[in-house]
Amino acid sequence: MRFFKSDNTAAVCDEILQAIAEANAGAAVAYGEDRWSRRLDQVYGEFFGREVRVFAVSSGTAANSLALATLCPPWGTVLTHAEAHIERDECGAPEFFTGGAKLSLVTGAGAKVSAADLAARLHWFEPHVHGVQPRMLSITQSTERGAVYAPAEIAELAKIAHARGMRVHMDGARFANALVAQPVTAAELTWKAGVDVMSFGVIKNGGMNAEAVVFFDPALVADFEFRRKRAGQLFCKGRYASVQLLAYLESGIWRRNAERSNALAKRIAEAAPQYLSEPFATNQVFMNLGQPRIDALIAQGFGFYPWGPTGSGECRFVCSWDTPEDDVDALCAALQKLG
Amino acid sequence: MRFFKSDNTAAVCDEILQAIAEANAGAAVAYGEDRWSRRLDQVYGEFFGREVRVFAVSSGTAANSLALATLCPPWGTVLTHAEAHIERDECGAPEFFTGGAKLSLVTGAGAKVSAADLAARLHWFEPHVHGVQPRMLSITQSTERGAVYAPAEIAELAKIAHARGMRVHMDGARFANALVAQPVTAAELTWKAGVDVMSFGVIKNGGMNAEAVVFFDPALVADFEFRRKRAGQLFCKGRYASVQLLAYLESGIWRRNAERSNALAKRIAEAAPQYLSEPFATNQVFMNLGQPRIDALIAQGFGFYPWGPTGSGECRFVCSWDTPEDDVDALCAALQKLG
Amino acid sequence: MRFFKSDNTAAVCDEILQAIAEANAGAAVAYGEDRWSRRLDQVYGEFFGREVRVFAVSSGTAANSLALATLCPPWGTVLTHAEAHIERDECGAPEFFTGGAKLSLVTGAGAKVSAADLAARLHWFEPHVHGVQPRMLSITQSTERGAVYAPAEIAELAKIAHARGMRVHMDGARFANALVAQPVTAAELTWKAGVDVMSFGVIKNGGMNAEAVVFFDPALVADFEFRRKRAGQLFCKGRYASVQLLAYLESGIWRRNAERSNALAKRIAEAAPQYLSEPFATNQVFMNLGQPRIDALIAQGFGFYPWGPTGSGECRFVCSWDTPEDDVDALCAALQKLG
Amino acid sequence: MRFFKSDNTAAVCDEILQAIAEANAGAAVAYGEDRWSRRLDQVYGEFFGREVRVFAVSSGTAANSLALATLCPPWGTVLTHAEAHIERDECGAPEFFTGGAKLSLVTGAGAKVSAADLAARLHWFEPHVHGVQPRMLSITQSTERGAVYAPAEIAELAKIAHARGMRVHMDGARFANALVAQPVTAAELTWKAGVDVMSFGVIKNGGMNAEAVVFFDPALVADFEFRRKRAGQLFCKGRYASVQLLAYLESGIWRRNAERSNALAKRIAEAAPQYLSEPFATNQVFMNLGQPRIDALIAQGFGFYPWGPTGSGECRFVCSWDTPEDDVDALCAALQKLG
């Protein structure tokens, strides 16, 4: 099968495996006190151009949920897009980790939170004990529909959120894809635009099983470390997670892999632009093919997901760092031949 | 001030106070083993025309949350209207009691769940571990906008829910108002239409501080009693709660009080029908007066709540079992004089 | 049956019922904004001789759990006696309300926390993320075995707790019984000795269904009000709870009722001192009668609870504010006749 | 430094790394639907000699907590030893995952649950809503003090637990060490003795970052998979966890590594038997050296943990699969030279 299901079906990058092998020498202090874990703050601080606190966890869901639980009380609510991963694809993990905080949903094209809708939605919350209180905004970069936020767009949302006393979380499961898609720095796309904490994705872009939670203000870390331990996310052999996070930045694969997957996706988008249901931006391509064409592609051995509610006729193709060129060639050809 | 803020600003009915006084004689076994508590199942069973299990709690929020927590697992979701009390006015209590289950919102005129929208919303949930699973439907009778569901409407919703393996909860904080507004029986409006569990409201319609959770299938009670105890809702002097629930039905005040509050509200609605923003149905009247008229009424000493987001110009008048006739006369006159 | 099961089998004091009736006049703002609720801080402040913040809830379990949840994070632990009500008799309510904090158990005669054992137990907790962190000490006054803490004893415990950064909670379900048993003031027995927050019991000593949570430092209230609402413990007709708390202090029944129940219990203790398994102190009497004597008393129509694990041969007699003199006479006589 | 701190300071076994590298070829379906994950049930079924259901998670804490949460309701309690890892070293993770269930502590030499104490402790729980209900027994094999349970000992405990309607969990973080220390099969040491679910340890004995939860009765799996997802423990690139679990059994390292670490520890125990504070059994050695001798060893460059409360004078030496022979030689020599 030619796989376009997701970037999480990809293998692990050689650079990551190599770094793991190199770290595998002799004893190391357990539970995050090893020398790899101790370097995280510095290496990520350099990447982002400011002091940060960085912690490894084993999944994007854990990263998102722990970040939210640290900054949102149980009686708070997290404003987020109705199609956000934290709302649709984590089986209620944010509610579990926060002790029952609520997600309040906002709309916007391309799964991007609309500033106007955010402002309107916030009007519903009153500062009394009868209702949950807005405490966080969570945005996804790049979004669940492949779109990207520009720094100014993030800044606009963050301004609204901060004015209300809320903190801003970025789900950056595909952050590298969003970063290389724009002529901006990691700093401009995060803390300079008002992001307070982010889930920094590594796995989808070549990693194995470690993601990072990055706090842009050390004071916000609060009781994060207790919560992480309590969630079973503090690893005894912590070096094997941390070294992935280090190699991801230090080897440069964050950029190389993201550029490659974006470029491959662009070829797909350009092969059949008439079907695009979202403007092309990163490594995900959304098309309204209709069920007969979807069936035809499946019959030809292409693996991909239908999108939206059953029967919508929409589908999604995702390219990963290791999608074979040959598979992309085949898909482009197949798309062009569809009647 | 002439109070139309809510039916929960009302006093307690004499019949309830009298019943409390009568129960106040000598010792009684604690924690729900007293003879009043032991009669609940029978008295409510007769009211509803079938075997039921009934439990007293101290607030509508507790009733709703405990009912939901008993039937919805933490990884489940409760489908409900976007304006439902459990979503808007309980500070996340359902999420707290359920251990982090999610409320998924549906729309519909009059704060009634639309069957079409419910069906459409359910299409989004897939039977896999990535998303929360629909396990409950919660409807409010009468609704947060004063509307009532007819038995057939409930049955249609319940059919959709049950087909999906979901249970149906009714928030009946104002159930009596809905019941006397229709030529139907309590049975027809609940279990015969597919309701599995309900929060049976007493406080707003003359009670002091006891509501009932009514299970229409004893098998569904499951671990409710452990959850109630654990929530601080099992009262040591349980007789004082249970006797309210008994007197409410046995004295007939459920009907008398609801009929009176509905009738008073009808006079308000008919005094200025041009302003109605919702069709009149029970004891709540919604009007689009616009801010200047709202300000004018406030200046004349009427107490009521603006409704909707800030600046909507809508407001709500609620009549209770003890709203003075004179206050209604005054309000009707004032409404008719508005320019 | 002659009831010595518990003081929660008692009826409600006339003064409480009278106050409720007086409050039952006309409309009142809902949800704790009524004029009775607004007087709580002042009246309790005068009783305790300092600024306090006071909130009504519907049960002792709710009072304890909300107080603990406000001051103990989910990754914290509450040190308490192994026989404490919060450990033994609340079905895990503290764990529920705190989001899974732990109770860590300490021993001590008379169900009083031993300072030596507390200090020893605290040695086990290390300031790292692997273990829960001690954040609260909870003591019961009077204890589950009828004993009382003197101010100096509380101060010794509080000093240990505060030195460790912990807060001190007092479960005062029977606080009045402890207070009238000693020549001390309410202030000396609470905040002057280091208590930070208390559950102030009213129900067992003549109330109906309202207890108070009293914060001795307004800064500690933190998010208590959100947690109370979210727990279904903010009552729409709040006046009926608050007026009980007011009448309890203002009518003086707190003292009269506690003195009476203590005095009656003293007669029982003195009738058969050879059986006492705990020194007499308040309104609970513990005796090692052995099963045959227990059976004999039961056969004579006395109602009381065996105590300790099955087969221990110990039992408990509790006097309440309304225990008939005649019942006490009968019990004393029966005890003296036991072989 | 010569490391005897824990077996989790060890590196990863070559066989594990090799298996990861072999699995790293091309795309694989995400989220546990890959061909490695699909083989887990079969391979572990063969190891245990019966049908099992097996799930990968990223830490022992996660394994323990998810197993407990699946089988213990929030109002239940888990009986376990006072020194158990779930009580002492997981920062309240079981309480978090279960939604606030309680751990109830039992004693016993060698951190083994004493059957007599278990039975006695169970007497305290009554079948009513006031107290939490015993639902699980959790034992550790080998224990936190290096001891092992024989099959008959487990069977005795399991019989007590099952008679009470409880399920039996085994924390097998060091299961292999316990298994090779006795002439028994994996089946005899688990399900044949009454274990219902276990946390099967891989990491400490040569793995990288995957542990297994093994259900010996498929019916007990219940909603485990929803809970795992919701806890951030369902990995998108699941093959890298599952392949570790497969290689651990199929390569035979489970036995080889455990035999080696036990043998090295035995040398330490035999070098200075006069100091042993626990009988030698597996790969952990406990000695009462007193602080001066502890300091002397630290000064010589040995790394190990003091044990028990501050100032106890006890310490622990742990050997892992890769502890250098040379380090053991040095430690034995140093111990023999202590005055």
Coordinates of C-alpha atoms in Angstrom, one line a residue, chain B:
Chain B
M1 CA -38.1 45.7 44.2
R2 CA -40.5 43.7 42.2
F3 CA -38.7 40.4 41.6
F4 CA -38.9 38.6 38.3
K5 CA -35.3 37.4 38.4
S6 CA -35.9 33.7 38.9
D7 CA -38.2 31.3 40.6
N8 CA -35.4 30.5 43.0
T9 CA -35.8 33.8 44.7
A10 CA -39.1 32.6 46.0
A11 CA -39.9 31.6 49.5
V12 CA -40.8 28.1 50.6
C13 CA -44.4 26.9 50.5
D14 CA -46.3 26.5 53.7
E15 CA -47.0 22.9 52.9
I16 CA -43.3 22.2 52.8
L17 CA -42.5 24.0 56.1
Q18 CA -45.4 22.3 57.7
A19 CA -44.2 18.8 56.6
I20 CA -40.7 19.6 58.0
A21 CA -42.2 20.6 61.3
E22 CA -44.2 17.4 61.5
A23 CA -41.2 15.3 60.8
N24 CA -39.3 17.1 63.6
A25 CA -40.4 14.8 66.4
G26 CA -37.9 12.6 68.2
A27 CA -35.0 10.6 66.9
A28 CA -34.8 9.1 63.4
V29 CA -32.2 6.8 61.9
A30 CA -29.6 8.8 60.0
Y31 CA -28.3 8.7 56.5
G32 CA -31.4 8.0 54.6
E33 CA -32.7 5.1 56.6
D34 CA -35.5 7.1 58.2
R35 CA -39.1 6.4 57.5
W36 CA -39.6 9.4 55.2
S37 CA -36.7 8.4 53.0
R38 CA -38.0 4.9 52.8
R39 CA -41.3 6.1 51.4
L40 CA -39.8 7.9 48.5
D41 CA -39.7 5.1 46.0
Q42 CA -43.4 4.3 46.7
V43 CA -44.7 7.8 46.5
Y44 CA -42.8 8.7 43.4
G45 CA -43.6 5.3 41.9
E46 CA -47.3 6.2 42.2
F47 CA -46.8 9.6 40.7
F48 CA -45.0 8.2 37.7
G49 CA -47.0 5.0 37.4
R50 CA -44.1 2.5 37.5
E51 CA -41.4 1.2 39.8
V52 CA -38.8 3.9 40.3
R53 CA -35.8 4.5 42.6
V54 CA -35.6 8.0 44.1
F55 CA -32.8 9.8 46.0
A56 CA -32.7 13.2 47.6
V57 CA -29.9 15.7 47.0
S58 CA -29.5 19.3 47.9
S59 CA -29.4 21.1 44.6
G60 CA -30.3 20.7 41.0
T61 CA -26.6 20.8 40.1
A62 CA -26.0 17.9 42.3
A63 CA -29.0 16.0 40.9
N64 CA -27.8 16.5 37.3
S65 CA -24.2 15.7 37.9
L66 CA -24.8 12.6 40.0
A67 CA -27.3 11.3 37.4
L68 CA -24.8 11.9 34.6
A69 CA -21.8 10.5 36.5
T70 CA -23.7 7.3 37.2
L71 CA -24.4 6.6 33.6
C72 CA -21.6 8.2 31.7
P73 CA -18.0 7.0 32.0
P74 CA -15.1 9.4 32.0
W75 CA -14.4 8.7 28.4
G76 CA -18.0 9.3 27.4
T77 CA -19.8 12.4 26.2
V78 CA -23.1 13.9 27.1
L79 CA -25.0 15.4 24.2
T80 CA -26.9 18.5 25.3
H81 CA -28.1 21.9 24.1
A82 CA -25.6 24.7 24.0
E83 CA -27.8 26.7 26.3
A84 CA -28.4 23.9 28.8
H85 CA -28.0 24.6 32.5
I86 CA -25.4 21.8 32.8
E87 CA -23.3 23.5 30.1
R88 CA -23.8 27.1 31.0
D89 CA -24.6 27.5 34.7
E90 CA -23.0 24.8 36.8
C91 CA -19.3 25.8 36.6
G92 CA -18.3 22.4 35.1
A93 CA -20.0 20.3 37.7
P94 CA -20.9 17.5 35.2
E95 CA -17.2 17.3 34.3
F96 CA -16.2 17.2 37.9
F97 CA -18.6 14.5 39.0
T98 CA -18.0 12.3 35.9
G99 CA -14.3 12.4 36.2
G100 CA -13.9 14.5 33.1
A101 CA -16.5 13.4 30.6
K102 CA -17.3 15.9 27.9
L103 CA -20.4 17.8 27.1
S104 CA -21.0 17.9 23.3
L105 CA -23.3 20.7 22.2
V106 CA -26.3 20.6 20.0
T107 CA -28.5 23.5 18.8
G108 CA -32.2 23.9 18.4
A109 CA -34.8 26.7 18.8
G110 CA -36.1 27.5 22.2
A111 CA -33.1 25.7 23.8
K112 CA -34.7 22.5 22.7
V113 CA -32.4 19.8 21.2
S114 CA -33.2 19.5 17.5
A115 CA -33.5 15.9 16.4
A116 CA -31.9 16.7 13.1
D117 CA -29.0 18.4 14.8
L118 CA -28.6 15.6 17.3
A119 CA -28.4 13.1 14.5
A120 CA -25.9 15.2 12.6
R121 CA -23.8 15.7 15.6
L122 CA -23.7 12.0 16.4
H123 CA -22.2 11.4 12.9
W124 CA -19.0 13.0 14.1
F125 CA -18.3 10.4 16.8
E126 CA -16.6 7.3 15.6
P127 CA -16.5 4.0 17.6
H128 CA -12.8 4.1 18.3
V129 CA -10.6 5.1 21.2
H130 CA -9.5 8.4 19.7
G131 CA -12.6 10.2 20.5
V132 CA -15.0 10.3 23.4
Q133 CA -18.1 8.1 23.0
P134 CA -21.7 9.4 23.1
R135 CA -23.3 7.9 26.1
M136 CA -25.9 10.3 27.3
L137 CA -28.4 12.7 26.0
S138 CA -29.5 15.4 28.4
I139 CA -32.6 17.5 27.8
T140 CA -34.2 20.2 29.9
Q141 CA -37.9 20.2 30.6
S142 CA -39.1 23.0 30.6
T143 CA -36.0 24.5 28.8
E144 CA -33.8 27.3 29.7
R145 CA -35.9 29.4 27.3
G146 CA -39.2 28.4 28.7
A147 CA -40.2 25.9 26.0
V148 CA -41.6 22.5 26.5
Y149 CA -41.0 19.2 24.8
A150 CA -44.1 17.3 23.8
P151 CA -44.0 13.5 24.5
A152 CA -43.5 12.8 20.8
E153 CA -40.6 15.1 20.6
I154 CA -38.9 13.4 23.6
A155 CA -39.6 10.0 22.1
E156 CA -38.0 11.0 18.8
L157 CA -34.8 12.2 20.6
A158 CA -34.8 9.2 22.8
K159 CA -35.1 6.9 19.9
I160 CA -32.0 8.4 18.3
A161 CA -30.1 8.2 21.5
H162 CA -31.1 4.7 22.4
A163 CA -30.2 3.5 18.9
R164 CA -26.7 4.7 19.6
G165 CA -26.6 3.0 23.0
M166 CA -27.0 6.2 24.9
R167 CA -29.1 6.9 28.0
V168 CA -31.5 9.8 28.3
H169 CA -31.4 12.3 31.1
M170 CA -34.0 14.9 31.8
D171 CA -33.1 18.0 33.8
G172 CA -36.5 18.6 35.3
A173 CA -35.6 21.7 37.4
R174 CA -38.9 23.1 36.1
F175 CA -40.6 19.8 35.3
A176 CA -43.9 20.7 36.9
N177 CA -44.2 23.8 34.8
A178 CA -43.8 21.7 31.7
L179 CA -46.2 19.1 32.9
V180 CA -49.1 21.4 33.7
A181 CA -48.6 23.2 30.4
Q182 CA -49.7 20.1 28.5
P183 CA -52.6 17.7 28.7
V184 CA -50.3 14.7 29.5
T185 CA -49.3 12.6 32.4
A186 CA -46.0 12.5 34.2
A187 CA -45.4 9.1 32.8
E188 CA -46.1 10.2 29.2
L189 CA -43.6 13.0 29.6
T190 CA -40.8 10.8 31.0
W191 CA -40.3 7.1 30.9
K192 CA -43.0 6.4 28.4
A193 CA -41.2 8.7 26.0
G194 CA -37.8 7.1 26.8
V195 CA -36.3 9.1 29.7
D196 CA -34.0 6.9 31.7
V197 CA -33.2 9.1 34.6
M198 CA -34.3 12.6 35.6
S199 CA -33.5 15.4 38.0
F200 CA -36.9 16.1 39.5
G201 CA -37.1 19.7 40.6
V202 CA -38.8 20.8 43.8
I203 CA -36.9 23.8 45.0
K204 CA -38.0 26.3 42.3
N205 CA -41.6 25.4 42.7
G206 CA -42.0 25.8 46.4
G207 CA -39.4 23.6 48.0
M208 CA -36.6 24.6 50.3
N209 CA -33.4 22.6 49.6
A210 CA -34.1 19.2 48.3
E211 CA -34.3 17.9 44.7
A212 CA -34.9 14.3 43.6
V213 CA -33.0 12.0 41.3
V214 CA -35.4 9.6 39.8
F215 CA -34.3 6.4 38.0
F216 CA -37.0 4.8 35.9
D217 CA -35.1 1.6 35.7
P218 CA -33.8 0.3 39.1
A219 CA -30.9 -1.5 37.3
L220 CA -29.5 1.9 36.2
V221 CA -28.9 3.0 39.8
A222 CA -25.6 1.1 39.7
D223 CA -23.2 2.8 42.0
F224 CA -25.2 6.0 42.4
E225 CA -25.4 5.6 46.2
F226 CA -21.6 5.5 46.6
R227 CA -21.2 8.5 44.3
R228 CA -23.8 10.4 46.3
K229 CA -22.1 9.7 49.6
R230 CA -18.7 10.6 48.2
A231 CA -20.1 13.9 46.9
G232 CA -21.3 15.0 50.3
Q233 CA -24.9 14.6 49.3
L234 CA -26.0 11.9 51.7
F235 CA -27.5 13.8 54.6
C236 CA -27.2 12.6 58.1
K237 CA -30.6 14.1 59.0
G238 CA -32.0 12.8 55.8
R239 CA -35.7 13.1 56.9
Y240 CA -35.7 16.9 56.3
A241 CA -34.8 16.5 52.7
S242 CA -37.1 13.5 52.0
V243 CA -40.1 15.0 53.7
Q244 CA -39.9 17.9 51.3
L245 CA -40.0 15.5 48.3
L246 CA -42.9 13.7 49.8
A247 CA -45.0 16.8 50.7
Y248 CA -44.3 18.2 47.3
L249 CA -46.3 15.4 45.6
E250 CA -48.7 14.5 48.3
S251 CA -50.0 18.0 49.1
G252 CA -50.5 18.7 45.4
I253 CA -48.5 21.9 45.5
W254 CA -46.5 20.6 42.5
R255 CA -49.6 21.3 40.4
R256 CA -51.0 24.3 42.2
N257 CA -47.8 26.2 42.3
A258 CA -46.8 25.4 38.7
E259 CA -50.2 26.4 37.4
R260 CA -50.0 29.7 39.2
S261 CA -46.6 30.7 38.0
N262 CA -47.4 29.7 34.5
A263 CA -50.6 31.7 34.6
L264 CA -48.9 34.8 35.9
A265 CA -46.3 34.5 33.2
K266 CA -48.9 34.2 30.6
R267 CA -50.3 37.6 31.6
I268 CA -46.9 39.2 31.1
A269 CA -46.5 37.6 27.7
E270 CA -50.0 38.7 26.7
A271 CA -49.4 42.2 27.9
A272 CA -46.7 42.9 25.3
P273 CA -46.7 40.1 22.8
Q274 CA -44.9 42.3 20.3
Y275 CA -41.7 42.0 22.3
L276 CA -41.7 38.2 22.8
S277 CA -38.5 36.6 21.6
E278 CA -39.7 33.1 22.5
P279 CA -43.2 31.7 22.2
F280 CA -44.9 31.7 25.6
A281 CA -45.1 28.3 27.2
T282 CA -44.4 28.1 30.9
N283 CA -43.3 30.5 33.7
Q284 CA -40.5 32.2 31.9
V285 CA -41.1 35.0 29.5
F286 CA -38.4 36.2 27.1
M287 CA -38.6 39.6 25.4
N288 CA -36.4 41.6 23.0
L289 CA -36.9 45.0 24.6
G290 CA -33.7 46.6 23.7
Q291 CA -31.5 48.3 26.3
P292 CA -33.3 51.6 26.7
R293 CA -36.6 49.8 27.6
I294 CA -34.7 47.5 29.9
D295 CA -33.2 50.5 31.6
A296 CA -36.6 52.1 31.9
L297 CA -38.1 49.0 33.6
I298 CA -35.1 48.8 36.0
A299 CA -35.5 52.4 36.9
Q300 CA -39.1 51.7 37.8
G301 CA -38.0 49.0 40.3
F302 CA -38.4 45.8 38.4
G303 CA -35.8 43.2 39.0
F304 CA -35.0 40.8 36.1
Y305 CA -32.1 39.5 34.2
P306 CA -30.8 40.6 30.8
W307 CA -30.4 37.5 28.6
G308 CA -27.8 36.3 26.1
P309 CA -24.5 37.9 25.5
T310 CA -23.9 41.5 26.7
G311 CA -25.7 44.0 24.7
S312 CA -28.2 41.6 23.1
G313 CA -31.2 43.7 24.3
E314 CA -33.0 40.6 25.4
C315 CA -34.3 40.0 28.9
R316 CA -36.1 37.4 30.9
F317 CA -39.0 37.6 33.4
V318 CA -39.7 34.6 35.6
C319 CA -42.8 34.1 37.7
S320 CA -42.7 31.9 40.8
W321 CA -45.3 30.2 42.9
D322 CA -45.4 33.3 45.2
T323 CA -45.0 36.2 42.8
P324 CA -47.4 38.8 44.0
E325 CA -50.3 39.5 41.7
D326 CA -49.6 43.1 42.3
D327 CA -46.1 42.8 40.9
V328 CA -47.5 41.2 37.8
D329 CA -50.1 43.9 37.4
A330 CA -47.4 46.5 37.7
L331 CA -45.1 44.8 35.2
C332 CA -47.9 44.4 32.6
A333 CA -48.8 48.0 32.9
A334 CA -45.2 49.1 32.6
L335 CA -44.7 47.0 29.5
Q336 CA -47.7 48.4 27.9
K337 CA -46.5 51.9 28.5
L338 CA -43.1 51.4 26.9
G339 CA -42.6 53.4 23.8

